Coordinates of C-alpha atoms and ligand atoms in Angstrom, one line a residue:
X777 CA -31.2 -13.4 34.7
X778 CA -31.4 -16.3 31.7
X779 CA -28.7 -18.4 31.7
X780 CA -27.8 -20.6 28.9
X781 CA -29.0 -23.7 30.1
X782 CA -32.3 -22.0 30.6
X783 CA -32.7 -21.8 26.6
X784 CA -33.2 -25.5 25.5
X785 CA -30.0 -25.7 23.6
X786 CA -27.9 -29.4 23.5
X787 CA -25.5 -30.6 25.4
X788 CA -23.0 -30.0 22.3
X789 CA -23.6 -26.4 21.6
X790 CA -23.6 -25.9 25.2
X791 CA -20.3 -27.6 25.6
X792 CA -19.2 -25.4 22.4
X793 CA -20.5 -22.4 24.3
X794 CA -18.5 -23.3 27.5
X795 CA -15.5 -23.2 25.3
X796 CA -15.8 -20.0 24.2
X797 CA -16.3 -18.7 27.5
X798 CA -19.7 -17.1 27.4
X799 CA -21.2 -17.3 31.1
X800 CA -24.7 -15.9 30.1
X801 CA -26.5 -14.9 27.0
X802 CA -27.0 -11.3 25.5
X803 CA -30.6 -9.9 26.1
X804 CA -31.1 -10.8 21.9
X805 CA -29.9 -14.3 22.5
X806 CA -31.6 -14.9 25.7
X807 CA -35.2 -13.9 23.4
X808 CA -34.8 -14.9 20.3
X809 CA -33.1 -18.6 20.7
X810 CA -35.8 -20.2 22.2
X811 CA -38.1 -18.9 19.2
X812 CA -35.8 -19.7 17.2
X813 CA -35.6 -23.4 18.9
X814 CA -39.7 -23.7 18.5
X815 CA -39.3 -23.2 14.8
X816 CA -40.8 -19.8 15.0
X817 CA -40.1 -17.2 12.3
X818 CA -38.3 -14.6 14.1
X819 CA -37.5 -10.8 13.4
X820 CA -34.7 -9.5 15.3
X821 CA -34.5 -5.9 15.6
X822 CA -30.3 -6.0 17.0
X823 CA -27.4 -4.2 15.7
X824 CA -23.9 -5.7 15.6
X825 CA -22.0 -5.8 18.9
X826 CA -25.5 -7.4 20.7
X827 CA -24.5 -10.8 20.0
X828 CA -26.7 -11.5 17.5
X829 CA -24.9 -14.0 15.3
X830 CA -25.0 -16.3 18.2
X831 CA -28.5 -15.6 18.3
X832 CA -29.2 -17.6 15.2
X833 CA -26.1 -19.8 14.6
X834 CA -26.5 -21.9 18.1
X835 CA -30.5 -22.7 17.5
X836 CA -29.2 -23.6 14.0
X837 CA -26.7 -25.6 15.0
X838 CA -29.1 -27.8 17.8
X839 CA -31.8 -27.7 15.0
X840 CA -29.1 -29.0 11.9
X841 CA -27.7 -31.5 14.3
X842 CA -30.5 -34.3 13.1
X843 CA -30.8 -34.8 9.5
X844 CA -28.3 -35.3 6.6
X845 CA -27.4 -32.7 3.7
X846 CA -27.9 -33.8 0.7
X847 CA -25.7 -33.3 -3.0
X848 CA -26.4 -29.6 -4.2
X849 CA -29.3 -29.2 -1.8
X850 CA -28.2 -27.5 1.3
X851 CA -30.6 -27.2 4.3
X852 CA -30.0 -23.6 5.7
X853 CA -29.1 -20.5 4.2
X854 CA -26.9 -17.2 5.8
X855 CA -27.5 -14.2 3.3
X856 CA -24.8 -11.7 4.6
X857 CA -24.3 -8.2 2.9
X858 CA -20.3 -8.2 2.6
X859 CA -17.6 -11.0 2.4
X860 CA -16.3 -10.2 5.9
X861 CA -19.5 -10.9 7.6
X862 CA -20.4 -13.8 5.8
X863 CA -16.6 -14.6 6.7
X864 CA -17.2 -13.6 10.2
X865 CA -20.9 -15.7 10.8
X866 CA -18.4 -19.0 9.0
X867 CA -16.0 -18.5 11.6
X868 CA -19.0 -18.2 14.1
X869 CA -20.4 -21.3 13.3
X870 CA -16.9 -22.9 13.2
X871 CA -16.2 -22.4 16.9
X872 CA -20.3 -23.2 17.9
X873 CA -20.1 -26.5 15.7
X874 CA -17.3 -28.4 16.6
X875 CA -19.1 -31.0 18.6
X876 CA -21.5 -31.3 16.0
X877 CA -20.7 -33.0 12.7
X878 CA -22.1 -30.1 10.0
X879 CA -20.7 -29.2 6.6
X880 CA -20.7 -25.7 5.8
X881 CA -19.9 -23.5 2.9
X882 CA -18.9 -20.2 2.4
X883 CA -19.9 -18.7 -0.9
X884 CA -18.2 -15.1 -1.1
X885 CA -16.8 -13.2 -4.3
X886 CA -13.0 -13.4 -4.5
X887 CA -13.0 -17.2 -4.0
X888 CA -12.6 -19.4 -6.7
X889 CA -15.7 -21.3 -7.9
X890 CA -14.0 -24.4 -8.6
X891 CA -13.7 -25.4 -4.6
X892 CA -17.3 -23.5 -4.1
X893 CA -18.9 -26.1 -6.2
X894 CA -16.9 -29.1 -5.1
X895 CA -18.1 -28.3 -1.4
X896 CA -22.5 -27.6 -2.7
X897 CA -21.7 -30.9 -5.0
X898 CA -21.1 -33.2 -1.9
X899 CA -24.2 -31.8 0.0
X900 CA -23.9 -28.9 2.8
X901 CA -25.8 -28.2 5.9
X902 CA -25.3 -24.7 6.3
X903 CA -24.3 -22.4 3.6
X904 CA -23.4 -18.8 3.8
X905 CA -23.1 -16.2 1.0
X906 CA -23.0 -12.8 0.1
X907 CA -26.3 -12.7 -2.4
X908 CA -24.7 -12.0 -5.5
X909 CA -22.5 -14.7 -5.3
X910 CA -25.1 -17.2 -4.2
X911 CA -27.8 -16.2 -7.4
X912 CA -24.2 -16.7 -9.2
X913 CA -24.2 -20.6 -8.3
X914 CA -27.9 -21.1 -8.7
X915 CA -27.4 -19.2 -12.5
X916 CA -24.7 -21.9 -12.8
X917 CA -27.3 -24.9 -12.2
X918 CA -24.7 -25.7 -9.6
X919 CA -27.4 -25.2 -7.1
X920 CA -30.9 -25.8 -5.6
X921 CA -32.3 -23.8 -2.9
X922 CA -35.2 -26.3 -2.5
X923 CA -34.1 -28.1 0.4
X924 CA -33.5 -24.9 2.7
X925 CA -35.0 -25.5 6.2
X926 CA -33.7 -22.3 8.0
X927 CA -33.1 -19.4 6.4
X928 CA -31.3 -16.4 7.9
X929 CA -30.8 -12.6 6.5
X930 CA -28.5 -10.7 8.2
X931 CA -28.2 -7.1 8.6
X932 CA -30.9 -6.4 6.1
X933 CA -30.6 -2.4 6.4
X934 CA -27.2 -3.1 5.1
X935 CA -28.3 -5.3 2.1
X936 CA -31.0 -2.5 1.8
X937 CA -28.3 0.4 1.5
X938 CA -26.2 -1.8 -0.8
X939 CA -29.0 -2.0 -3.3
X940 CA -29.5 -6.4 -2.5
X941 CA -33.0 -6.5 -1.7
X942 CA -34.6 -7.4 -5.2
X943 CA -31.5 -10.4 -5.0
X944 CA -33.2 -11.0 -1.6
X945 CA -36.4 -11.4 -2.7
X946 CA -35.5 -13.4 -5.3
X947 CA -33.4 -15.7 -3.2
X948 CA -36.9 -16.1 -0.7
X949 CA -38.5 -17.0 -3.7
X950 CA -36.2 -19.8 -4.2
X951 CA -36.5 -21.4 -1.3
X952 CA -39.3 -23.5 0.2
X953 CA -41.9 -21.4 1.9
X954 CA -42.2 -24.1 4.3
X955 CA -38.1 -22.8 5.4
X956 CA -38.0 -21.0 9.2
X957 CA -37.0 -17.6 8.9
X958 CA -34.6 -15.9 10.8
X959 CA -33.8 -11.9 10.4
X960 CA -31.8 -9.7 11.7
X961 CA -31.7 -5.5 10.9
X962 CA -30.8 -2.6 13.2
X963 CA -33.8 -0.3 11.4
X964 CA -37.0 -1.2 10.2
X965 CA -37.0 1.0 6.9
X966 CA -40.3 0.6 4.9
X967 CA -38.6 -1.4 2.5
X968 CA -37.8 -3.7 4.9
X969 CA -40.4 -4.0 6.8
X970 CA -42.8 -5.0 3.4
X971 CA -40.2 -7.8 3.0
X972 CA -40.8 -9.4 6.3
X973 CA -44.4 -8.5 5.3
X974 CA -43.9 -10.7 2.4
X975 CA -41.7 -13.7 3.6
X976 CA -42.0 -14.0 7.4
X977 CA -44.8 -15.4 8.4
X978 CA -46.3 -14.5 11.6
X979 CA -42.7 -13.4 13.1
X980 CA -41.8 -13.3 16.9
X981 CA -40.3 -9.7 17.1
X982 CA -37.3 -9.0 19.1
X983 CA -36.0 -6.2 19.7
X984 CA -32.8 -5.1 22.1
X985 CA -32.2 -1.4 22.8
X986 CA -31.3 0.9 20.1
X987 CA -27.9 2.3 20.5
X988 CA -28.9 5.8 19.6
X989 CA -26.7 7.1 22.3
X990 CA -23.1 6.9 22.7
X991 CA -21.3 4.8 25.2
X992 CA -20.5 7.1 28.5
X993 CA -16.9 5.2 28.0
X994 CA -15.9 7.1 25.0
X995 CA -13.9 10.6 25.2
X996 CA -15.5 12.4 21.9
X997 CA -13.9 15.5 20.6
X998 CA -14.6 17.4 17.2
X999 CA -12.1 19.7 15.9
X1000 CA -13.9 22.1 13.6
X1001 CA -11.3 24.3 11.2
X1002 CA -10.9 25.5 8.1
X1003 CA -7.7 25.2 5.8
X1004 CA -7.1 28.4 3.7
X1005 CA -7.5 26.8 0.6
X1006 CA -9.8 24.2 -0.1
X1007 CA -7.5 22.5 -2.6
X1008 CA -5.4 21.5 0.2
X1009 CA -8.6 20.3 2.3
X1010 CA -7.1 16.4 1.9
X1011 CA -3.7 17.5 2.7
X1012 CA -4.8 19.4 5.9
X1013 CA -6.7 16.7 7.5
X1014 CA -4.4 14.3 6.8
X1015 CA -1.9 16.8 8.8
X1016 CA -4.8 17.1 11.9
X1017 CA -4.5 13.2 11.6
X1018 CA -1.2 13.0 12.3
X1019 CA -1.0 15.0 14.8
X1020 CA -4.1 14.1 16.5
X1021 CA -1.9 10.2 16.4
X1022 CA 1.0 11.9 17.6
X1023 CA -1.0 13.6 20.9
X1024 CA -2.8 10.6 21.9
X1025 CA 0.8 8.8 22.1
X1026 CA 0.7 5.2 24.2
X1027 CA -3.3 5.6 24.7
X1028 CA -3.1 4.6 21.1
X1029 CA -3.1 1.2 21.5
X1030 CA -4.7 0.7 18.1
X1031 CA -7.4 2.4 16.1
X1032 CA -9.8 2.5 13.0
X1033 CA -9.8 5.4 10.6
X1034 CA -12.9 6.0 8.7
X1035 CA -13.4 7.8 5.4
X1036 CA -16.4 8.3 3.6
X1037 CA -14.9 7.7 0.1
X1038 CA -12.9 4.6 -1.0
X1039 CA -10.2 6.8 -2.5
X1040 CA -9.5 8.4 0.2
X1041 CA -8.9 5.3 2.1
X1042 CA -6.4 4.7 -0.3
X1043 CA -4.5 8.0 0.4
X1044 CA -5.2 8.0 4.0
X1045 CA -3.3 5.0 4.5
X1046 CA -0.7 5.3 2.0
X1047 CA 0.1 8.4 3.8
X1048 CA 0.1 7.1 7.0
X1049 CA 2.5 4.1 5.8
X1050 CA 4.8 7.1 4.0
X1051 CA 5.2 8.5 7.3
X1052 CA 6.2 5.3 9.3
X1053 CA 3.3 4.5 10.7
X1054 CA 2.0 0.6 10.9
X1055 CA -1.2 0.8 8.9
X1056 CA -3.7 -1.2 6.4
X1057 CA -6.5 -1.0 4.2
X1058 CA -10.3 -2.4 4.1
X1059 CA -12.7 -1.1 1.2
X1060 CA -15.3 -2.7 -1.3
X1061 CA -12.9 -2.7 -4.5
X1062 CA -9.8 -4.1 -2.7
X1063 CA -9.3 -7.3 -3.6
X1064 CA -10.9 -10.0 -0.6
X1065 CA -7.8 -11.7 0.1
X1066 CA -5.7 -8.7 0.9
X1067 CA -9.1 -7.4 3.0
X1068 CA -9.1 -11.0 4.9
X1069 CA -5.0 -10.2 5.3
X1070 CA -5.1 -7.0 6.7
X1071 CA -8.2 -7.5 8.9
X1072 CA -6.0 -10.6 10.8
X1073 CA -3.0 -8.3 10.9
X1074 CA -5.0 -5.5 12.5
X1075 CA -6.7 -8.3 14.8
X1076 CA -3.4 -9.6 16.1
X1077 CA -2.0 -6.4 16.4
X1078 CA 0.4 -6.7 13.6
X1079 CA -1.1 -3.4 12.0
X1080 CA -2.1 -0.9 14.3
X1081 CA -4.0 1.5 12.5
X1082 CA -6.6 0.5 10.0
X1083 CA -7.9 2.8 7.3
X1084 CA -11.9 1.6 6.6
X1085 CA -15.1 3.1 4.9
X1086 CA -18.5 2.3 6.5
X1087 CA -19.8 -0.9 4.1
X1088 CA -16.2 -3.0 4.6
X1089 CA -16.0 -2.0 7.9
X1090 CA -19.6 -2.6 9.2
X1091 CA -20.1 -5.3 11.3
X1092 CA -17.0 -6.4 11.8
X1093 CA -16.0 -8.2 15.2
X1094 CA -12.8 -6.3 15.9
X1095 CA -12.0 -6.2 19.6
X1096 CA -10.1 -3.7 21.6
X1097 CA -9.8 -0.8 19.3
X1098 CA -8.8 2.4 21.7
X1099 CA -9.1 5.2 19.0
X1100 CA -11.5 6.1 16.5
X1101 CA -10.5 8.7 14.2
X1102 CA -13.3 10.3 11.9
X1103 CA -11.3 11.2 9.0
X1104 CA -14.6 12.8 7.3
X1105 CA -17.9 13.8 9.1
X1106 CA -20.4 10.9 8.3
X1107 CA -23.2 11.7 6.0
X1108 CA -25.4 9.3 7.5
X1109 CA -25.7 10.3 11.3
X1110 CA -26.0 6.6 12.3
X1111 CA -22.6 5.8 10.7
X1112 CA -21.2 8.2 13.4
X1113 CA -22.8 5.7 16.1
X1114 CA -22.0 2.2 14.5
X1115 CA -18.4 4.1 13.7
X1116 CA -17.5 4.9 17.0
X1117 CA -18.9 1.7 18.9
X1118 CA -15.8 0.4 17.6
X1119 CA -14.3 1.7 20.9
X1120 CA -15.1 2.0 24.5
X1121 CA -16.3 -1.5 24.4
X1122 CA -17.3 -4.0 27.4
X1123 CA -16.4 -1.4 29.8
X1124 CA -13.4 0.0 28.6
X1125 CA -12.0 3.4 27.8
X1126 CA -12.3 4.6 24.4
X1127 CA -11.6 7.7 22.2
X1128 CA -13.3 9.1 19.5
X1129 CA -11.9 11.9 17.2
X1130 CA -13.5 13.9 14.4
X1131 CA -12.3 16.3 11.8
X1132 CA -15.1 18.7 10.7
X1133 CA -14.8 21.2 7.9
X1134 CA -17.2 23.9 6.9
X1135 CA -18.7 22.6 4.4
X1136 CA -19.0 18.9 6.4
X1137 CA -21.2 21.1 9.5
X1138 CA -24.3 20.1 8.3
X1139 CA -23.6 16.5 8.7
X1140 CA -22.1 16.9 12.3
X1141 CA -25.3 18.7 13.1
X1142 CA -27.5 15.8 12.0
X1143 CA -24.9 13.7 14.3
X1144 CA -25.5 15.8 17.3
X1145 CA -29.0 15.7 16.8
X1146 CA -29.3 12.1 16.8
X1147 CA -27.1 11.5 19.8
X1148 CA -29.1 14.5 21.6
X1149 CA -25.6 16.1 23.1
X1150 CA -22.7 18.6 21.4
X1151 CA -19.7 16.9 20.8
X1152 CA -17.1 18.6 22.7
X1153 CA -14.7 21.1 20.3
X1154 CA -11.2 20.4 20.3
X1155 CA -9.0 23.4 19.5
X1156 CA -6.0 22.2 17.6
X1157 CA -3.9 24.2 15.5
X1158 CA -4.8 24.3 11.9
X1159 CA -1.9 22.4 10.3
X1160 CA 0.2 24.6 8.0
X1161 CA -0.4 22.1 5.1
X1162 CA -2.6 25.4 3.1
X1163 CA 0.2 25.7 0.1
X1164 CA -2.2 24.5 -3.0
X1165 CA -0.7 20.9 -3.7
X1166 CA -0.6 22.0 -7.6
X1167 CA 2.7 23.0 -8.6
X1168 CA 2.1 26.9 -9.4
X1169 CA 3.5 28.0 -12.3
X1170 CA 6.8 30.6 -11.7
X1171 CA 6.0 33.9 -12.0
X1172 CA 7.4 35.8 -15.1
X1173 CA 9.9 39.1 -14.2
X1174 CA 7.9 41.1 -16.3
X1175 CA 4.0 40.0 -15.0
X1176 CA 2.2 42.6 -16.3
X1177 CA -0.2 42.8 -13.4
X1178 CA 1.1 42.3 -9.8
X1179 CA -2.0 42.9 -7.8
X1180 CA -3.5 40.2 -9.0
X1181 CA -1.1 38.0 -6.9
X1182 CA -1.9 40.1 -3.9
X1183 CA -4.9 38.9 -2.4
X1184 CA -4.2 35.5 -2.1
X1185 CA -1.3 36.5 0.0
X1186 CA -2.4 39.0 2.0
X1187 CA -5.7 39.1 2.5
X1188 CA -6.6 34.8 3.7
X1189 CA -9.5 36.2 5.1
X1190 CA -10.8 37.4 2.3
X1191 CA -10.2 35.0 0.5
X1192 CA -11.9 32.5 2.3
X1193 CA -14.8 34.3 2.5
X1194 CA -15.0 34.4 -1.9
X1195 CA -14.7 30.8 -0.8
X1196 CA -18.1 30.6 1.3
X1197 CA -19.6 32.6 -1.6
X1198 CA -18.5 31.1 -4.6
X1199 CA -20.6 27.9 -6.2
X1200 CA -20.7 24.9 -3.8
X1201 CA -19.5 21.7 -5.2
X1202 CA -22.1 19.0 -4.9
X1203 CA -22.8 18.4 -1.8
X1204 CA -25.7 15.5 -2.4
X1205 CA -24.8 12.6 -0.1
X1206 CA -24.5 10.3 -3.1
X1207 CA -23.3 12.1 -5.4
X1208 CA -21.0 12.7 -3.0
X1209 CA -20.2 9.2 -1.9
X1210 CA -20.1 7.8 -6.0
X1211 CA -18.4 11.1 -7.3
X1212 CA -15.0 9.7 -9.1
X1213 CA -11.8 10.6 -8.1
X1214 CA -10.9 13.9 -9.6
X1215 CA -7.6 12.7 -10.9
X1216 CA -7.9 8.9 -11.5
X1217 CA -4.0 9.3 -12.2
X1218 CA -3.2 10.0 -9.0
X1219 CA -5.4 7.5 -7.8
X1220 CA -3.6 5.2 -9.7
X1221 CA -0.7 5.9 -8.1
X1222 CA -2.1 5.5 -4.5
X1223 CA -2.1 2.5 -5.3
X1224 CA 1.4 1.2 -6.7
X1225 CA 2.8 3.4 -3.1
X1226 CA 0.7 0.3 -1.2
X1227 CA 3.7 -1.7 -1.7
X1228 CA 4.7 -5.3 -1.8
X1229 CA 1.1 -6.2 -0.4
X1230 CA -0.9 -5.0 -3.4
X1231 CA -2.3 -7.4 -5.4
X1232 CA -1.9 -7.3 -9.1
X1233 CA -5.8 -6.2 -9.5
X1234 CA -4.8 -3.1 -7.8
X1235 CA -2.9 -1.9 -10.7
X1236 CA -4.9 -2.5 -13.2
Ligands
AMP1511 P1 -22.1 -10.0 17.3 O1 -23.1 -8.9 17.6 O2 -22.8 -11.3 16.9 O3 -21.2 -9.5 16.2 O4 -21.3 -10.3 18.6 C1 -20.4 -9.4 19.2 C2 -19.4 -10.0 20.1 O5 -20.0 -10.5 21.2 C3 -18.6 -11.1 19.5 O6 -17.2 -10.9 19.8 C4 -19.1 -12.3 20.2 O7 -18.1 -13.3 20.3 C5 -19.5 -11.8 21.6 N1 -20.5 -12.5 22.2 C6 -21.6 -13.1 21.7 N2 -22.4 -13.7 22.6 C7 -21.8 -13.5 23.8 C8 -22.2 -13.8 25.2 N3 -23.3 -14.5 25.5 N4 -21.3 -13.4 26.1 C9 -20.2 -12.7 25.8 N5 -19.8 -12.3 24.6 C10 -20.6 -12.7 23.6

């Protein structure tokens, strides 16, 4: 097995890495850091959870260690998809760095310019950024991406997703094609693969297992059902939620909920918090101070639930997580994987839970597909939560036709079979994903119910 000291790394980073506790690198460490150390391009084919940020912070780190940064010319770039990873690879490059003597900067939306600037003005070695932010500074003439010796992407398929690659190419075209290239996805889309085409030049691939399959640690369980009404869809899995919490009692040491729609993270947890429970918040529009709040209050265990869709939660670092609850079926099989990673980690026990309606059965069959087994049904009872939320108008003495009130209450069976037949509502992924809240009213007043916490921009 490689050890650490087998890699060629300093005796700083290695004393760094002693801190930290690491006894031997992962298999994507153990590969690509000694490319990395030879100044070889590098294409890393890891997902998070492999150990890859330390794959290409510590060679960074041995390689920035000589040289001097100079004003408004850093030498190495981190492109990151979301604030928390950049965040996350900062924090990285904290702990690897403290023997070494490196300025870094973190360039991330929600942060004010003013100290951004200050920072790139007296000369950085390593930079990280969300891309948008970064074009931001060079559109500012704050910056010049001339000077770039290393050059990392990371997680690329997500950059791909969120629509960053013609800011990535841009950003390559910046820099100095004589820059080392380190890059990091967990898929090879076409896209992607004609960018590496593009900027790498004559790449070392590596390439650690894909985790199609899910880890033998984790207790999975579906629960398939179908609330009479589909008004009351919401309403009845937030019920199953609840109760599902309630059953798994102390097991529940904490646990990430995901939803595939922002608003519903907003009612999720703001239903949660109405019923006692300790519980915050991470999506793309909350505000990134708030998001950095509630992540270290779930980290600490301050919070013990947290509420998340895919992008904010992706690639998060977030330890010791016993429950996964799937509020909705993910559309993208592969979320279902990354999703429930989150748990049964290093060893431990973990449990995954997922709420499937009808018209979501499609989805879980691409899930069970890609992870080649069924996921184990859960029968639960279907919460009573079918009353339509609407207030329904009272009914007038003298209603001139009383059948038509009869079906509805004694024929559910019927009725949910009108259901099945009568128009879907669009079920396109995206249109799904982007659809708008149906009643931006009462999605204004998720978010005055988040309480104290909630940052002005919330209610605008
Ligand atoms: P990453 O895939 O970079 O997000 O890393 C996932 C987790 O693995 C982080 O909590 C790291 O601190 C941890 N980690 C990274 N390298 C090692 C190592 N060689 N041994 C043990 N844990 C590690």
């Amino acid at each position: 097995m490689t050890k650490f000291s087998d890699l060629g790394l300093g005796p700083k980073v290695m004393k760094a890495i002693n801190d930290v506790g690491y006894d031997t690198p992962t298999p994507i460490q153990a590969e690509a850091i000694p490319y990395a150390l030879e100044g070889r391009d590098v294409l890393g084919i890891a997902q998070t959870g492999t150990g890859k940020t330390a794959g290409f912070t510590l060679p960074m780190i041995h390689k920035l260690a000589r040289g001097r940064a100079r004003a408004r010319m850093p030498r190495s770039l981190v492109l990151a998809p979301t604030r928390e990873l950049a965040a996350q690879v900062a924090e990285n490059f904290e702990q690897y760095a403290k023997y070494v003597k490196l300025d870094m900067a973190l360039l991330i939306g929600g942060v004010s310019f003013k100290e951004q600037d200050r920072l790139i003005d007296r000369g950085v070695d390593v930079l990280i950024a969300t891309p948008g932010r970064l074009l931001d500074h060079f559109e500012r003439g704050k910056l010049l991406l001339t000077g770039i010796e290393i050059m990392v992407v990371d997680e690329a398929d997500r950059m791909l997703d969120m629509g960053f690659i013609p800011d990535i190419e841009r950003i390559f075209k910046l820099t100095p094609f004589t820059r080392q290239t380190l890059f990091f996805s967990a898929t090879m889309a076409p896209e992607i693969t004609r960018i590496t085409q593009e900027f790498l030049s004559n790449p070392q691939r590596v390439e650690v297992a894909r985790q199609a399959t899910t880890s033998e640690n984790i207790t999975q369980k579906v629960i398939c059902f179908k609330p009479e009404n589909r008004k009351v869809e919401g309403k009845a899995k937030r019920d199953m939620l609840r109760s599902l919490i309630k059953q798994e009692g102390d097991k529940l040491t904490n646990g990430i909920i995901f939803c595939n729609r922002k608003v519903d993270v907003d009612i999720v947890m703001k239903s949660l918090k109405k019923h006692g429970h300790s519980v915050g918040a991470i999506h793309g529009d909350l505000d990134q101070r708030y998001r950095m709040e509630v992540l270290a209050g779930f980290k600490n265990n301050d919070i013990t639930l947290l509420v998340a869709s895919d992008v904010a939660a992706r690639g998060l670092d977030i330890p010791d997580v016993t429950h996964v609850f799937n509020f909705d079926v993910p559309i993208h099989s592969e979320d279902y994987v990354h999703r429930i990673g989150r748990t049964g980690r290093a060893g431990r026990k973990g449990w995954a839970f997922m709420m499937c309606l009808p018209h979501e059965q499609k989805h879980l069959d691409g899930i069970e597909a890609l992870v080649k087994h069924e996921i184990p049904r859960l029968e639960m009872e279907t919460p009573k939560s079918t009353r339509p939320a609407r207030k329904e108008r009272p009914k007038k003495e003298r209603a001139p036709k009383p059948e038509a009130a009869k079906p509805a209450e004694v024929k559910p069976v019927e009725a949910n079979q009108a259901e099945e037949k009568a128009p879907k509502p669009a079920q396109n992924k995206q249109e799904n994903q982007n659809k708008k809240p149906r009643n931006p009213k009462g999605q204004g007043k998720a978010v005055k119910g988040l309480g104290d916490h909630v940052p002005a921009f919330l209610l605008r």
